[in-house]
XYZ file of N, CA and C in Angstrom:
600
model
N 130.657 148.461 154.130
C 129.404 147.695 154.186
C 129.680 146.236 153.821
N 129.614 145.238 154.989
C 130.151 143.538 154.650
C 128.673 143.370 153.670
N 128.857 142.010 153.222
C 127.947 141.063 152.621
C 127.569 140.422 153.651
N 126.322 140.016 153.850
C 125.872 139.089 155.087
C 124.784 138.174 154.069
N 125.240 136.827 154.312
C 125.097 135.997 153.533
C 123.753 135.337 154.460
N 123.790 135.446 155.705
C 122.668 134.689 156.437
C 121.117 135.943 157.014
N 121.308 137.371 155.596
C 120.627 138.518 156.063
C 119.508 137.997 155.471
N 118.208 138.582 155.844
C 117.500 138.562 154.934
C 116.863 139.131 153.824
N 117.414 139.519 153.604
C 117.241 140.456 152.132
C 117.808 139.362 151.346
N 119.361 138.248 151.794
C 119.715 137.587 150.797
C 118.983 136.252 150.718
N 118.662 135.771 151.361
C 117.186 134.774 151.769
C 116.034 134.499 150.837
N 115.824 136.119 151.079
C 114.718 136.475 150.232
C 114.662 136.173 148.575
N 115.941 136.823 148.209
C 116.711 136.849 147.004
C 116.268 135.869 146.292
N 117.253 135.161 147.425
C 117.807 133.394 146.903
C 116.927 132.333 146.747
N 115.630 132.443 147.595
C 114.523 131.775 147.702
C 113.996 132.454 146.349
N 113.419 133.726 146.353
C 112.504 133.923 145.322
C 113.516 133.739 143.742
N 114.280 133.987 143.801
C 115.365 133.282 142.295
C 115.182 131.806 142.215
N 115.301 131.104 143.363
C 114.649 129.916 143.227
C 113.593 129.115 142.541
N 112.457 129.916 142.907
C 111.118 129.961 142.437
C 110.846 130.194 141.059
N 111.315 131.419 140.798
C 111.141 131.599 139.391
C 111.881 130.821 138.463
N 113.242 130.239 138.807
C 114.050 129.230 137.639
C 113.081 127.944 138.360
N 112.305 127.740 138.984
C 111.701 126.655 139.162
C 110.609 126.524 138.209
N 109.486 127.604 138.442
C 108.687 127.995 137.340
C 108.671 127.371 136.072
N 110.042 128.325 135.412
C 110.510 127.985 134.265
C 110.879 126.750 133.802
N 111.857 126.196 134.609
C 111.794 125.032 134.268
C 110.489 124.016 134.168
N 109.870 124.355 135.024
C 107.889 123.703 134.832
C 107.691 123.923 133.182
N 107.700 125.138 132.925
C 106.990 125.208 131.679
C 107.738 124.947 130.496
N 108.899 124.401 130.604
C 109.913 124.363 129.721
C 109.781 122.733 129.558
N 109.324 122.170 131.016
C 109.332 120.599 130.919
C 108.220 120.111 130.332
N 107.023 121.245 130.725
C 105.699 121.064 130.080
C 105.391 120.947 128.868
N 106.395 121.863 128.003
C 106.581 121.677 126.361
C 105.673 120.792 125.467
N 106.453 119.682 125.454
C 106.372 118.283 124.972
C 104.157 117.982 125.128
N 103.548 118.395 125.882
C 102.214 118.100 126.350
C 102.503 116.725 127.403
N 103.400 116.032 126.619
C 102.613 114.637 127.203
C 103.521 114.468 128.295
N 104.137 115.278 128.639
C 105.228 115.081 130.061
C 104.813 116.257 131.173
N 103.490 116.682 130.877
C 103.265 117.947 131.940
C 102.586 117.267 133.115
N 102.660 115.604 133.067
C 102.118 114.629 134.152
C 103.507 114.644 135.149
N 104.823 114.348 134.459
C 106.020 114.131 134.726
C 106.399 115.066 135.967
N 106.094 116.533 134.659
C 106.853 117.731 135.234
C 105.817 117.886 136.612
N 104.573 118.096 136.668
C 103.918 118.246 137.491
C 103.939 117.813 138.548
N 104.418 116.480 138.726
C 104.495 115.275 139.778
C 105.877 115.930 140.256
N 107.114 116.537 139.685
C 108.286 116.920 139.963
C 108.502 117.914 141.292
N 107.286 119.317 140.241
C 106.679 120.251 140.687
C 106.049 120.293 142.292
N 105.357 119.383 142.195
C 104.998 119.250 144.239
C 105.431 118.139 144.479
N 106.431 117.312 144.327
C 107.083 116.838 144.801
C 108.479 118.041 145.903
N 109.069 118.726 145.272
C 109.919 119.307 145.420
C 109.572 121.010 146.576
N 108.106 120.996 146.275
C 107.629 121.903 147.262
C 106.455 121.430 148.204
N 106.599 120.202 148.106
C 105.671 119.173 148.801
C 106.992 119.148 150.435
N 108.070 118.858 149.602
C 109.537 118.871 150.964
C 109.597 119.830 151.353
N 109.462 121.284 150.379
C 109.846 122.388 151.128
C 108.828 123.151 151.792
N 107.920 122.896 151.971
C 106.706 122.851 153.144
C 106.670 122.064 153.900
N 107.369 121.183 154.236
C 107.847 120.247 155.278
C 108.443 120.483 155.991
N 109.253 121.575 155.307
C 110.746 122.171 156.306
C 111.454 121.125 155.940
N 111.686 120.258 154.956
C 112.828 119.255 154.470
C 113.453 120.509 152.953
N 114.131 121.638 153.678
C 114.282 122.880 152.337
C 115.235 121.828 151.178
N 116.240 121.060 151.102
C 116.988 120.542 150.315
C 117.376 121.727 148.933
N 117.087 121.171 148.008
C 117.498 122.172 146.381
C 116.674 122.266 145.859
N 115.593 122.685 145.095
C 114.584 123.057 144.267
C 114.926 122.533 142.758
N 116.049 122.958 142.286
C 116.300 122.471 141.227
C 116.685 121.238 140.460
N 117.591 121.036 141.519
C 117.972 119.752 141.789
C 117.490 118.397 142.354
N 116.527 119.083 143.066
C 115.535 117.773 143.406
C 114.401 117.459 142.406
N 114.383 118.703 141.568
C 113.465 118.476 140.797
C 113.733 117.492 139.645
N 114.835 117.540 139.052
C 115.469 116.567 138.079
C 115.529 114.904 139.011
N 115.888 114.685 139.991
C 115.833 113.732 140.406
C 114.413 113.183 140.416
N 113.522 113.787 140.787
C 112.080 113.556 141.186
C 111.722 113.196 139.596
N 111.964 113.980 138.611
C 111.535 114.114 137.098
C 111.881 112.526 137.033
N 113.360 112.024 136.972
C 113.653 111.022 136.463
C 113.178 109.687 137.278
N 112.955 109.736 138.603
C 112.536 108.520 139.192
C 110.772 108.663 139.129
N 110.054 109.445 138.850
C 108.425 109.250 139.002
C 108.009 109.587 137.628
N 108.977 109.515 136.297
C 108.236 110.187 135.194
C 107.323 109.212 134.740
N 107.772 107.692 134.958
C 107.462 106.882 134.059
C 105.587 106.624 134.325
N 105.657 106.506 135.979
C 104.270 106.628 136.692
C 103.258 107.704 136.697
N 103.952 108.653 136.653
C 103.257 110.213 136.523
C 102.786 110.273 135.240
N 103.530 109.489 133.970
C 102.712 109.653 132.551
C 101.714 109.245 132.531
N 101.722 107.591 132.925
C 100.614 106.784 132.698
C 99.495 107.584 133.363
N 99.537 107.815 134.384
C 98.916 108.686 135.542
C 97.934 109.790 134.933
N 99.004 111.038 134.159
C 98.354 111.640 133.288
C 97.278 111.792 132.138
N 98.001 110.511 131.474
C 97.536 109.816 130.151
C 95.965 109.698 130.293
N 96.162 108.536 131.118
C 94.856 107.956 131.830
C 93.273 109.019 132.018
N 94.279 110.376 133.016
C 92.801 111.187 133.116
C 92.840 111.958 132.264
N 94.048 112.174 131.470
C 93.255 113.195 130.212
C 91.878 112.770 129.453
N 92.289 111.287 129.314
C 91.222 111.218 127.902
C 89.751 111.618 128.250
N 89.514 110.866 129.481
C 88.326 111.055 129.751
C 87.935 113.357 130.451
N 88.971 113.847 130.667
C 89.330 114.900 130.683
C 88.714 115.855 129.173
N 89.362 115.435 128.363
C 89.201 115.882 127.022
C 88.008 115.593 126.692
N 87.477 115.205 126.732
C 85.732 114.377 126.436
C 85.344 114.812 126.835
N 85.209 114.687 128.578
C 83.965 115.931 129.121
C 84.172 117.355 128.666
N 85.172 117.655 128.193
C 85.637 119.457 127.569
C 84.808 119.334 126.380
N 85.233 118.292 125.519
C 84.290 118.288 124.547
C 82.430 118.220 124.399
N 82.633 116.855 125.624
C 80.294 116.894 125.900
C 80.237 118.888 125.624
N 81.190 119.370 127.070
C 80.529 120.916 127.713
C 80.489 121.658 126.222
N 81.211 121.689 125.553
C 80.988 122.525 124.454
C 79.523 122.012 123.424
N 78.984 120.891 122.995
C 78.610 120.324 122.637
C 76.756 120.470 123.501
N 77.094 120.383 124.482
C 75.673 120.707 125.680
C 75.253 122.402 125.502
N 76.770 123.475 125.440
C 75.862 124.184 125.981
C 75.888 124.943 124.337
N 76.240 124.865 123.360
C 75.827 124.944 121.618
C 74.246 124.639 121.780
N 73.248 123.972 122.198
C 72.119 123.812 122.300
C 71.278 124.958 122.966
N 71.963 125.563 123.791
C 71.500 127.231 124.210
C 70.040 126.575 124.993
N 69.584 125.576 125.636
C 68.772 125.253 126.519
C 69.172 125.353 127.985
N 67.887 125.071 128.578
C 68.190 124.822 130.019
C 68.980 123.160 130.107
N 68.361 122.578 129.879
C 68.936 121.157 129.527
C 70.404 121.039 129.294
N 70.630 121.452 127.900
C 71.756 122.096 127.967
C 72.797 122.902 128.632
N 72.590 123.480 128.948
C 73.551 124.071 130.013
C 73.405 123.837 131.626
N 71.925 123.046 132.066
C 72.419 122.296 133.266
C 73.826 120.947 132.940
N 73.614 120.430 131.724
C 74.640 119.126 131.392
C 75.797 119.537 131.002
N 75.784 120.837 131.020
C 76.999 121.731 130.071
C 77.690 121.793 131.600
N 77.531 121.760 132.112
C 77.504 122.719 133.929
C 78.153 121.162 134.172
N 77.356 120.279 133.941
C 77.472 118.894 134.962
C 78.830 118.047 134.199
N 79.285 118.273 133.006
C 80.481 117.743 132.840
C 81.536 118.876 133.436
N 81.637 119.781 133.304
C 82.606 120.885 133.493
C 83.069 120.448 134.974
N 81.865 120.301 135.987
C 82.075 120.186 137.363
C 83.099 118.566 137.100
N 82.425 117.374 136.656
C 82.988 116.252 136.495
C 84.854 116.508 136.075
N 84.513 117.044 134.817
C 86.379 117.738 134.342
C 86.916 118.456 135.721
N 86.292 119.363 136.565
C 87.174 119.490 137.789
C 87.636 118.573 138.615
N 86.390 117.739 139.030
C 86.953 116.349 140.096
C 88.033 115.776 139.291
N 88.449 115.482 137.988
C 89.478 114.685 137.009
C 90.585 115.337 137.321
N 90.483 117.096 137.722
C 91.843 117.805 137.445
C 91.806 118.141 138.589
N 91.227 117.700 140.034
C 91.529 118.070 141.238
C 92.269 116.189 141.670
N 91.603 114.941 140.807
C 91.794 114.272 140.923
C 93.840 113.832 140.657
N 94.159 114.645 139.116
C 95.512 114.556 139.010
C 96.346 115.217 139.821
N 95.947 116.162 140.600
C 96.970 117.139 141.244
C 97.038 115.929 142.564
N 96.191 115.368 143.410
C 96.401 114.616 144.279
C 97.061 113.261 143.838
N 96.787 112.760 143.158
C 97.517 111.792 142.365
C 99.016 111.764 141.969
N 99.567 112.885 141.132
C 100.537 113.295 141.001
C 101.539 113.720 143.158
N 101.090 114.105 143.245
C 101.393 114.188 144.610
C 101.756 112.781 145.901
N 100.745 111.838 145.087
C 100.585 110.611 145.669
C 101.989 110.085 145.237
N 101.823 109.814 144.103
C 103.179 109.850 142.931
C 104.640 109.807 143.410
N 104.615 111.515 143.771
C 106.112 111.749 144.632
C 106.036 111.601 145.780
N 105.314 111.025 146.526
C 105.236 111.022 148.003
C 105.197 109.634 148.205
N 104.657 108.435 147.926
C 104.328 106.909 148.330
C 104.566 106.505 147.238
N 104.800 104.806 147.236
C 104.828 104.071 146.274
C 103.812 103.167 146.230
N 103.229 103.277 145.367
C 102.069 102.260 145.061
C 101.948 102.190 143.576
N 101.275 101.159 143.426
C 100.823 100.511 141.810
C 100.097 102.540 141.086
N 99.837 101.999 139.935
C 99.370 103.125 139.285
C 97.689 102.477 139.668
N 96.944 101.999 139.583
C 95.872 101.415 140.213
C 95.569 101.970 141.349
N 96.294 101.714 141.974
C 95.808 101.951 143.797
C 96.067 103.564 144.173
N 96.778 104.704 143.371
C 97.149 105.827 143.311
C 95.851 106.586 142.952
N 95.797 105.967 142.000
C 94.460 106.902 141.222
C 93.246 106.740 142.350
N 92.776 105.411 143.000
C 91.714 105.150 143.941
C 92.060 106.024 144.993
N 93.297 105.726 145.402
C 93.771 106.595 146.704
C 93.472 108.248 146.312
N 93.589 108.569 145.270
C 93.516 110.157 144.592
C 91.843 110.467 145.116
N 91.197 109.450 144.316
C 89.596 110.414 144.163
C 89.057 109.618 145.636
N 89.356 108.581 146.135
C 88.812 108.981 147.555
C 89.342 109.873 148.525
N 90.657 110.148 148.458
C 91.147 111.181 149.184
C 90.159 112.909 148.801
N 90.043 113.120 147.458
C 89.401 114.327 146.828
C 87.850 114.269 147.318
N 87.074 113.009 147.714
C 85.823 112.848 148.016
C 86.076 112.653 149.788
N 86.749 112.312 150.317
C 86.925 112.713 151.671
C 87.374 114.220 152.331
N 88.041 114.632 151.317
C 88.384 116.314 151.648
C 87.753 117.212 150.952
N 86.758 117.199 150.693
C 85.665 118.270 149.345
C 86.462 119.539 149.562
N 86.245 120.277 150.513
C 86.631 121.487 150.783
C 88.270 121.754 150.415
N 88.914 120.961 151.201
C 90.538 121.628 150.576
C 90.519 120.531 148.845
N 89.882 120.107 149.107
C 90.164 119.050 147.434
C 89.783 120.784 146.379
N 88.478 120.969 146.831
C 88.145 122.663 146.241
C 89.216 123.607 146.412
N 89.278 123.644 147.508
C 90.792 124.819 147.221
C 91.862 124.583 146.311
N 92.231 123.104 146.080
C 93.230 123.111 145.099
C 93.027 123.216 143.998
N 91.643 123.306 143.471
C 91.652 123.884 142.109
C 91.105 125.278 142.251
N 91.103 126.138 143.111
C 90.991 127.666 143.065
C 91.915 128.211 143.169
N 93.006 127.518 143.653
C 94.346 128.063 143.903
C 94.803 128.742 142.350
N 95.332 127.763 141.493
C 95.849 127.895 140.172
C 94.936 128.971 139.522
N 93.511 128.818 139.369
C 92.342 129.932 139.357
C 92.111 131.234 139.784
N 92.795 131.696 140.623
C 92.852 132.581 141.940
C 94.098 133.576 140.631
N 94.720 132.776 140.735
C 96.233 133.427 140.200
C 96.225 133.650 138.789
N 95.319 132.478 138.187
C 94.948 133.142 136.548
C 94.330 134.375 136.225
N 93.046 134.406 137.430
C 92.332 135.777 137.108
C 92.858 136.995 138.010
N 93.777 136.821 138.407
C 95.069 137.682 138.950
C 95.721 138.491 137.702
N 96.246 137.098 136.839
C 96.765 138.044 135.856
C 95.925 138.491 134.939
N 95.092 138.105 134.580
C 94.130 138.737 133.722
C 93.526 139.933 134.179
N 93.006 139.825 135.864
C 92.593 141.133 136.302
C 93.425 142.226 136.258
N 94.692 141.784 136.637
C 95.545 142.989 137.662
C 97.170 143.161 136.086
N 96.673 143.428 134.591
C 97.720 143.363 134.081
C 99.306 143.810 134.604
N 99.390 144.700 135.402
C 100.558 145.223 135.905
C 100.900 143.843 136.664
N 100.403 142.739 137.293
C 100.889 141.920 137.866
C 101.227 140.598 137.067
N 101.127 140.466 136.052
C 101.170 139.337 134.797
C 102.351 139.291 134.178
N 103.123 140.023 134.572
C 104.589 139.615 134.709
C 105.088 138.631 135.327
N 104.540 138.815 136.563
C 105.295 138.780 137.992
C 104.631 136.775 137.952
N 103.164 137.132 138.263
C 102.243 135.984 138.375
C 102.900 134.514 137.066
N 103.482 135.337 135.785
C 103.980 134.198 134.837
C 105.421 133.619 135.464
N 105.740 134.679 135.798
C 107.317 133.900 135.990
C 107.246 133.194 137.485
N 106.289 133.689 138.523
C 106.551 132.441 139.412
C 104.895 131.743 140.147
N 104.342 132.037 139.099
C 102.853 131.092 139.193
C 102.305 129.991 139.168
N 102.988 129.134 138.726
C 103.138 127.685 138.332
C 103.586 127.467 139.712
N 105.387 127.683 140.270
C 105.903 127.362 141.214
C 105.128 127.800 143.041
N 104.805 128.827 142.701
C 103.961 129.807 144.278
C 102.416 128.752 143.984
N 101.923 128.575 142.741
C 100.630 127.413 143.335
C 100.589 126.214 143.644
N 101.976 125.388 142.997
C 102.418 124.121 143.494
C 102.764 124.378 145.233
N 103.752 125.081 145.517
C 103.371 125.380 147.027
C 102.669 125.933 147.446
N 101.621 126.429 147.222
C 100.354 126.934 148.211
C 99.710 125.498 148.279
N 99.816 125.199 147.443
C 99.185 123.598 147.148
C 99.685 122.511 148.007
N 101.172 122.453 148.272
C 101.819 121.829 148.976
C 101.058 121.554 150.678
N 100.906 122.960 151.046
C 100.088 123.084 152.733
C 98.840 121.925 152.596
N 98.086 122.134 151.711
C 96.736 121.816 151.800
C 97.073 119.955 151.610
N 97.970 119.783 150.809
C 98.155 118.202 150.272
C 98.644 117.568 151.669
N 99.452 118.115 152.369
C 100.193 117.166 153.298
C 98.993 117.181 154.523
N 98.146 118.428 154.715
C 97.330 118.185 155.690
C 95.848 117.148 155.058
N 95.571 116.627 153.871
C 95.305 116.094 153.334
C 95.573 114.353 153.764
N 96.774 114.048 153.916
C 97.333 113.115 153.934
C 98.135 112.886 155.456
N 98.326 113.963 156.122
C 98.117 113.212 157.495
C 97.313 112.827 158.580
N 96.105 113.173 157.838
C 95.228 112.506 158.175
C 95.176 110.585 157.678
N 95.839 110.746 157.201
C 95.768 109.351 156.186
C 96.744 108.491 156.762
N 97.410 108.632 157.482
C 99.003 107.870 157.950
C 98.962 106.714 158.681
């Protein structure tokens, strides 16, 4: 019985081993908090190409990508957390009041904190893909997210989809940790580039 190196069973392998030391390395880069702008921007950068059909290295592109976009991807980050963290804070704060009032405003920052965190994933993406000022990235981000409502929505159900995956389906919360991070950055990948060629 030869080894067949171009079978697919070894393809399969090699790709999904891929994924998961990709993963890992995500959450290993994520550590720190204040570099999960960095790692993130790395993250679909690197499966932003390999949904392109530009396959290159996963791992290896990822360190490259880390070190040439970290510095932009922080500020990047920085920037929408704060106001990020605040509306987390109003929502807790609105719906403690146990009103209607309350929890319509409880409702209306939460939605706002999504546009912020549908806003960084396009941003970050912008990031590894074009060069522009940190200014003109972020504008380019939330009008791109307000011109595409619908897939701008899918990219934050994606990551969502797969959380209450593992929470639903415990037998699968193995599987979903070790390559969940990496399988939603590329599911994510499809939706971003058709996103943006429209934009060209």
């Amino acid at each position: 019985m030869k080894f067949n190196a171009d079978g697919s069973f070894y393809k399969i392998t090699t790709i999904t081993t891929q994924f998961i030391a990709l993963n890992l390395l995500y959450l290993i880069c994520c550590l720190p908090i204040i570099t999960i702008g960095a790692a993130t921007t790395a993250l679909l950068d690197v499966t932003l190409h390999y949904a392109d059909g530009e396959k290159g290295y996963l791992i290896k592109d990822y360190f490259l990508s880390l070190k040439r976009n970290w510095r932009q991807s922080t500020v990047v980050f920085l920037i929408l957390l704060v106001p990020f963290l605040l509306l987390g804070f109003s929502s807790f704060f609105w719906f403690a009041f146990e009103t209607i009032i309350g929890t319509v405003a409880g409702l209306a920052t939460i939605a706002i904190a999504g546009l912020l965190l549908i806003t960084f994933i396009v941003a970050s993406a912008l990031v590894a893909r074009y060069e522009n000022s940190t200014k003109q990235t972020l504008q380019n981000a939330l009008l791109l997210v307000i011109a595409h409502p619908l897939k701008a929505i899918c990219l934050l159900l994606i990551p969502l989809m797969i959380g209450c995956l593992a929470i639903l389906m415990p037998s699968l919360k193995i599987v979903l940790i070790a390559v969940g991070f990496s399988l939603s950055a590329y599911s994510s990948a499809f939706l971003l580039l058709s996103i943006f060629a429209n934009h060209k």
